[in-house]
Coordinates of N, CA and C and ligand atoms in Angstrom, one line a residue:
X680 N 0.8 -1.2 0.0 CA 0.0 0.0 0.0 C 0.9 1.2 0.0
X681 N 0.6 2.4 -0.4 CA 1.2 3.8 -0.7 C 1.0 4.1 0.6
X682 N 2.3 5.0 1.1 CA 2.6 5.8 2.5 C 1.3 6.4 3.2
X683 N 0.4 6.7 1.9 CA -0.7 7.6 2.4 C -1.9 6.5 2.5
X684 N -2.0 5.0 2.6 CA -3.5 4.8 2.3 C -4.6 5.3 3.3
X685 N -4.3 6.0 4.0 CA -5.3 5.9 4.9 C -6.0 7.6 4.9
X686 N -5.1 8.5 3.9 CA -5.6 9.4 2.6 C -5.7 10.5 3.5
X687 N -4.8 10.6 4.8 CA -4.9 11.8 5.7 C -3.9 13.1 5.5
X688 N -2.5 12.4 4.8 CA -2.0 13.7 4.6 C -1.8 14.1 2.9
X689 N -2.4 15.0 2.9 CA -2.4 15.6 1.4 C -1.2 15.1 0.6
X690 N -1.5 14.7 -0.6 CA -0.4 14.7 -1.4 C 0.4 14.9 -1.9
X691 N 1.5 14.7 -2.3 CA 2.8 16.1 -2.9 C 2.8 16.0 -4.5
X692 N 2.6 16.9 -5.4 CA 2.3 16.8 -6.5 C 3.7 17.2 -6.9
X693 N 4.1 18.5 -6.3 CA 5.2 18.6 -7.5 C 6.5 19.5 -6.5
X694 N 7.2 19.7 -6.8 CA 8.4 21.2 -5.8 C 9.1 20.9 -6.6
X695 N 9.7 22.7 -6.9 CA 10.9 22.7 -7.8 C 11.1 24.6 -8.0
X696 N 12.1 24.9 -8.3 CA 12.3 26.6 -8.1 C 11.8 27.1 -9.3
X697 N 11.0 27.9 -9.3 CA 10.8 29.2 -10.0 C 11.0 30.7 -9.6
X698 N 10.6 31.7 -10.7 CA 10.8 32.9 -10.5 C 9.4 33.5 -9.9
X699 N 9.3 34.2 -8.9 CA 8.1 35.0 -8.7 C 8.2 35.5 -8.2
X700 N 6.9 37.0 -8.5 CA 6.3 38.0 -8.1 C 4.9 37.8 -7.3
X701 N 4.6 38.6 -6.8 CA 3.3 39.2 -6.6 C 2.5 40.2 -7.6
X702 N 1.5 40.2 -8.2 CA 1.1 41.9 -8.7 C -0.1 42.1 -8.1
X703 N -0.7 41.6 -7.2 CA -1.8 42.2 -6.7 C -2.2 41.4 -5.7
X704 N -2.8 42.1 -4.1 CA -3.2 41.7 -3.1 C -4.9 41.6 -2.6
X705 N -5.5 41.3 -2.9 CA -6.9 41.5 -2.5 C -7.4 42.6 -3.7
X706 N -7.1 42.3 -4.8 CA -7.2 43.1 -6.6 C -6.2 44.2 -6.3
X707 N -5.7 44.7 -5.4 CA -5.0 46.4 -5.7 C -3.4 45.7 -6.2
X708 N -3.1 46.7 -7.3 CA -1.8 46.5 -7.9 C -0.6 46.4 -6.7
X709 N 0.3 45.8 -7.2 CA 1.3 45.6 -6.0 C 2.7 46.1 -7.1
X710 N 3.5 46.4 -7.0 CA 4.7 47.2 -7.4 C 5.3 45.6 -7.7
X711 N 5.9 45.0 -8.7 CA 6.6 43.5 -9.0 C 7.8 43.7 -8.1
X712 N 8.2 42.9 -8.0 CA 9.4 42.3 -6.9 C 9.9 40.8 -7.5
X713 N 10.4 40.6 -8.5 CA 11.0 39.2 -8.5 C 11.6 38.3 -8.1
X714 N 11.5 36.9 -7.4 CA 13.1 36.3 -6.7 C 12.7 35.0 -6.7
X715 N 13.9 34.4 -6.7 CA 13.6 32.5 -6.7 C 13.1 32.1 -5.7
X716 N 12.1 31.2 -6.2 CA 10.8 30.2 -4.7 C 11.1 29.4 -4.7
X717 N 10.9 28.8 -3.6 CA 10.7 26.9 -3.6 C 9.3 27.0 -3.9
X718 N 8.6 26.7 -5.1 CA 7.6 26.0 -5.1 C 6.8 24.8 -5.1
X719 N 5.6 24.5 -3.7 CA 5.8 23.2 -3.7 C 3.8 22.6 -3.7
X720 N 3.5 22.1 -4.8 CA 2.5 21.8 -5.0 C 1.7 21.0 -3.8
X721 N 1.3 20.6 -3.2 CA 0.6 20.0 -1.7 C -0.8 20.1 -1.6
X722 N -1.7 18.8 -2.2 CA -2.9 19.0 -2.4 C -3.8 20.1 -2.5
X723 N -4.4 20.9 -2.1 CA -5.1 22.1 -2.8 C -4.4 23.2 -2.5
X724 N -3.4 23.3 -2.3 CA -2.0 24.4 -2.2 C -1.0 24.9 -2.6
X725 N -1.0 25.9 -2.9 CA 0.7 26.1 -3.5 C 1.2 26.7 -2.8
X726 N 2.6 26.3 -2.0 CA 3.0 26.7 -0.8 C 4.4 27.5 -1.1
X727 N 4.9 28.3 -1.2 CA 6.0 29.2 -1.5 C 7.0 29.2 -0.1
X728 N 8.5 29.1 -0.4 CA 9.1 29.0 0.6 C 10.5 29.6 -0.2
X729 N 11.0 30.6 1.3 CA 12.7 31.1 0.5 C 13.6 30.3 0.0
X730 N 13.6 30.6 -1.5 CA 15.2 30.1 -2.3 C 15.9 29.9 -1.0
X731 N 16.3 28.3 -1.4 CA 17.5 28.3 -0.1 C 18.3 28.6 -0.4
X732 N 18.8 28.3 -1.5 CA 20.4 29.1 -2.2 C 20.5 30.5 -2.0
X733 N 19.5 31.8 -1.7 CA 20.1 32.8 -0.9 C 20.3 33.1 0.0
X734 N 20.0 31.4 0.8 CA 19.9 32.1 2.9 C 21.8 31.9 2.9
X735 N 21.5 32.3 4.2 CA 23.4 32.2 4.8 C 23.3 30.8 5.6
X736 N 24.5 30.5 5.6 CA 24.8 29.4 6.2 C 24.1 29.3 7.5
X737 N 24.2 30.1 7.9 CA 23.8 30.9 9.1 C 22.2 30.8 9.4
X738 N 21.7 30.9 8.5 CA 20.2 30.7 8.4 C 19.2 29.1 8.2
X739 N 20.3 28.2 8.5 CA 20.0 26.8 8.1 C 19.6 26.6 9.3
X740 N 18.2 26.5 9.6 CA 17.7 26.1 11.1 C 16.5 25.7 10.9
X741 N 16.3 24.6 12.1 CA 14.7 23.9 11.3 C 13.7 24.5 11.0
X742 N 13.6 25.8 12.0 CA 12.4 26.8 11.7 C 12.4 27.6 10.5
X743 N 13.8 27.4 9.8 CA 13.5 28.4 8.0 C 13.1 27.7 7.7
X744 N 12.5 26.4 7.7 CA 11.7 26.2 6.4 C 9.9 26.1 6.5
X745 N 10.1 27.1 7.3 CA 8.5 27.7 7.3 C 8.2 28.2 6.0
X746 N 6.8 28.1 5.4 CA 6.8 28.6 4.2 C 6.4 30.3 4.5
X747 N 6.8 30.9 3.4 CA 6.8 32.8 3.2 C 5.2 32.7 3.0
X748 N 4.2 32.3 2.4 CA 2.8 32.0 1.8 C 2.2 31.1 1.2
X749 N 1.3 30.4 1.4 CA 0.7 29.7 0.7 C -0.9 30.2 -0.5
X750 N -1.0 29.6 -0.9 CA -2.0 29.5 -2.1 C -3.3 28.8 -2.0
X751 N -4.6 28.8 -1.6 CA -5.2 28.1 -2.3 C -6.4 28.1 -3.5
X752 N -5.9 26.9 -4.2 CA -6.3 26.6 -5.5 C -7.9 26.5 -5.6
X753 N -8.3 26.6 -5.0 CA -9.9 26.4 -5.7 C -10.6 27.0 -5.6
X754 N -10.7 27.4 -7.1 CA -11.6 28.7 -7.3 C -10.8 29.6 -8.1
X755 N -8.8 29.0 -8.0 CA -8.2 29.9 -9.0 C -8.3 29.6 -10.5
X756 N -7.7 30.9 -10.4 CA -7.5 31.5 -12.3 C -6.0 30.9 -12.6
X757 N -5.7 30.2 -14.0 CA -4.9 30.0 -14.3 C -4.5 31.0 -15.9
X758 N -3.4 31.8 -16.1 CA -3.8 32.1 -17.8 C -2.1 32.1 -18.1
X759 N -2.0 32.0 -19.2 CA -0.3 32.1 -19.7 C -0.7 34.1 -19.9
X760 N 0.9 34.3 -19.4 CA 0.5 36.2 -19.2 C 2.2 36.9 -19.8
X761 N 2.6 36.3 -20.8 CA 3.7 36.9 -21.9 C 3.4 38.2 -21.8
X762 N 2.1 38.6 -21.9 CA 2.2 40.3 -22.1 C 2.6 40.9 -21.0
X763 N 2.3 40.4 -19.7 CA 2.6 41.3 -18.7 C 3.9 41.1 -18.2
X764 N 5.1 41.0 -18.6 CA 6.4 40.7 -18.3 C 7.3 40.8 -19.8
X765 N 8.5 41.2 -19.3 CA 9.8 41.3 -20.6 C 10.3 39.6 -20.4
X766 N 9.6 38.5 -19.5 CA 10.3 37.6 -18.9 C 9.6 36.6 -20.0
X767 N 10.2 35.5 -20.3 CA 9.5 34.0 -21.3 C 8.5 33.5 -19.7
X768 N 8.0 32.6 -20.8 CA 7.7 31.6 -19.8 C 6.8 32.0 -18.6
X769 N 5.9 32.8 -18.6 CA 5.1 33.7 -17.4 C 4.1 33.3 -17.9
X770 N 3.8 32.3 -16.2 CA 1.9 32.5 -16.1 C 1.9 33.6 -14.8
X771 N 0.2 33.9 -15.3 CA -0.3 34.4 -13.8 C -1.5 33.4 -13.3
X772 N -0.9 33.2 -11.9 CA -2.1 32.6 -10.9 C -3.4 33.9 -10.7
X773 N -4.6 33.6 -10.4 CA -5.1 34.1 -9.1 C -5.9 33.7 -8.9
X774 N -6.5 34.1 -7.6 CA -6.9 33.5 -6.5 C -8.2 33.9 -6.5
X775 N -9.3 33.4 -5.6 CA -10.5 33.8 -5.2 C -10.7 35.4 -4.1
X776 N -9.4 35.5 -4.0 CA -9.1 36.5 -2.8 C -8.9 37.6 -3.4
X777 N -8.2 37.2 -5.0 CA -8.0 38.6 -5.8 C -6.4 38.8 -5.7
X778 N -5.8 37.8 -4.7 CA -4.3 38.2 -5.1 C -3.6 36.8 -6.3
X779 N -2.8 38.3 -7.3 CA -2.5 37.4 -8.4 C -0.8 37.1 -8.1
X780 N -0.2 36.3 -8.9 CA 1.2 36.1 -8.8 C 1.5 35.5 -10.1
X781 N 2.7 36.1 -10.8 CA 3.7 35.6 -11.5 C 4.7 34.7 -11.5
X782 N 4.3 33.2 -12.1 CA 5.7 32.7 -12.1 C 6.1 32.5 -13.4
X783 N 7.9 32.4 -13.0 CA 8.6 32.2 -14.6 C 9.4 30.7 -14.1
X784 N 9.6 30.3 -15.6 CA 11.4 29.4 -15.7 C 11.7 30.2 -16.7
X785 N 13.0 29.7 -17.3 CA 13.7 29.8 -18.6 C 13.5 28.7 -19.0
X786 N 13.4 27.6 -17.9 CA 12.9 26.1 -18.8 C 12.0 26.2 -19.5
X787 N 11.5 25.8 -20.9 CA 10.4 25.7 -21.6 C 9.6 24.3 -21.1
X788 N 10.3 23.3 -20.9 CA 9.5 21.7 -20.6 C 9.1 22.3 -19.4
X789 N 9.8 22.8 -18.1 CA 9.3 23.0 -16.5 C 8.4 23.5 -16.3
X790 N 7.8 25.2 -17.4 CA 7.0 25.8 -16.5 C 5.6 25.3 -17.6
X791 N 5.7 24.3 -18.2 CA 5.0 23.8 -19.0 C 3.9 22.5 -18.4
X792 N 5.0 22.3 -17.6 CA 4.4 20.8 -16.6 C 4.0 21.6 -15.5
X793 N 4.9 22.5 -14.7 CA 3.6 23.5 -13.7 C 2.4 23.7 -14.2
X794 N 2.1 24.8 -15.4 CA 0.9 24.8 -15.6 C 0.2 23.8 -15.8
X795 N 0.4 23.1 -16.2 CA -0.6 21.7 -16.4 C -1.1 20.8 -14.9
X796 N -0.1 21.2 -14.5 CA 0.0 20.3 -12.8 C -0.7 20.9 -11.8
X797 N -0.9 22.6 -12.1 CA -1.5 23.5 -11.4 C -3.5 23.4 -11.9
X798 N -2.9 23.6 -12.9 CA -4.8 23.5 -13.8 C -5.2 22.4 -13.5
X799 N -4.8 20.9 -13.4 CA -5.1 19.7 -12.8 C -5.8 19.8 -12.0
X800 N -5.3 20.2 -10.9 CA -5.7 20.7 -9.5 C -6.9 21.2 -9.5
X801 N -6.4 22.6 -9.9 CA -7.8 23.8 -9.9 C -9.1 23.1 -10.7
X802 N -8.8 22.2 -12.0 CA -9.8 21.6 -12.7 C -10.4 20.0 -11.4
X803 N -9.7 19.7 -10.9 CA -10.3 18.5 -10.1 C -11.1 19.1 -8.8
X804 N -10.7 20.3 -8.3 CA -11.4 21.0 -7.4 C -12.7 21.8 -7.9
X805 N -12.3 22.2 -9.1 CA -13.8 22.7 -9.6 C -15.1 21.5 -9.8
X806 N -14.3 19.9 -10.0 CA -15.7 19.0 -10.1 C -16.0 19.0 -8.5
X807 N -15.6 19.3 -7.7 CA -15.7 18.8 -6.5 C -17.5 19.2 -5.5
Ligands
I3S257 O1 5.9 45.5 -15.5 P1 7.1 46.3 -15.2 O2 6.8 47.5 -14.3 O3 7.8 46.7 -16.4 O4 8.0 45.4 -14.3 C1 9.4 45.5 -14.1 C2 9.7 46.3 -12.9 O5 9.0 45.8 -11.8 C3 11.2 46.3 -12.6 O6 11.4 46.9 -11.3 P2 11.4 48.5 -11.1 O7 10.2 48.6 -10.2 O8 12.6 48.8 -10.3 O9 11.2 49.2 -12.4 C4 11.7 44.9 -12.4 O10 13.0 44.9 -12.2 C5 11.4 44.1 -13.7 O11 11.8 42.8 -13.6 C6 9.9 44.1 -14.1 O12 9.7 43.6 -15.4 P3 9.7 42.2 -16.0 O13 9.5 42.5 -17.4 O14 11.0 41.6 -15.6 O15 8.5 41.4 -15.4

């Protein structure tokens, strides 16, 4: 049987670093800010956590790996958003809450399998 049969802790769908912003908090524009995430897919979640590769040695303690924000997916907007960035590879999330976010790769296959892995989601929660 799978680690989970007994179907209590959510699933891990996907983690891997991308680029992202914020552009808006409860709909009001937010000024972009770009920086590497840990993004980590977790049954109706997208959970954002600091690029480790910018902490200091110094910062390696069990409690950094609290996540910075999480996401949830149901009820979100998924769209590919090339216009709103000089950046390839940009979708925008958003949320039922009205806050949107940008993520990028330079990978073409990676942020290709995010969105699809993300719409999955939001599409399996919309039958729900
Ligand atoms: O959509 P914008 O305003 O052209 O976004 C750029 C700015 O946020 C810029 O920062 P300043 O606020 O210092 O101008 C960022 O450095 C850029 O990365 C943003 O544009 P891209 O095209 O990278 O999303």
């Amino acid at each position: 049987s799978s680690p989970d049969s007994d179907g209590c802790t959510p699933e891990l769908e996907k983690a891997g670093l991308l680029n992202k912003t914020k552009i808006a908090e409860g709909g009001r524009k937010l000024r972009k800010n770009w920086s590497p995430s840990w993004v980590v897919l977790v049954g109706n979640s997208l959970v954002f956590f600091k690029d480790p590769k910018s902490q200091t040695p110094s910062s390696w303690k069990p409690g950094n790996s609290r996540p910075e924000s999480s996401v949830d997916l149901r009820g979100a907007q998924l769209h590919w958003a090339n216009d709103l960035s000089s950046k390839k590879n940009v979708f925008k999330l958003r949320t039922v809450t009205g806050n949107e976010f940008l993520l990028q790769s330079e990978t073409d296959s990676l942020i290709k399998e995010w969105y699809s892995t993300i719409q999955n989601v939001i599409d399996r929660l919309d039958r729900e």
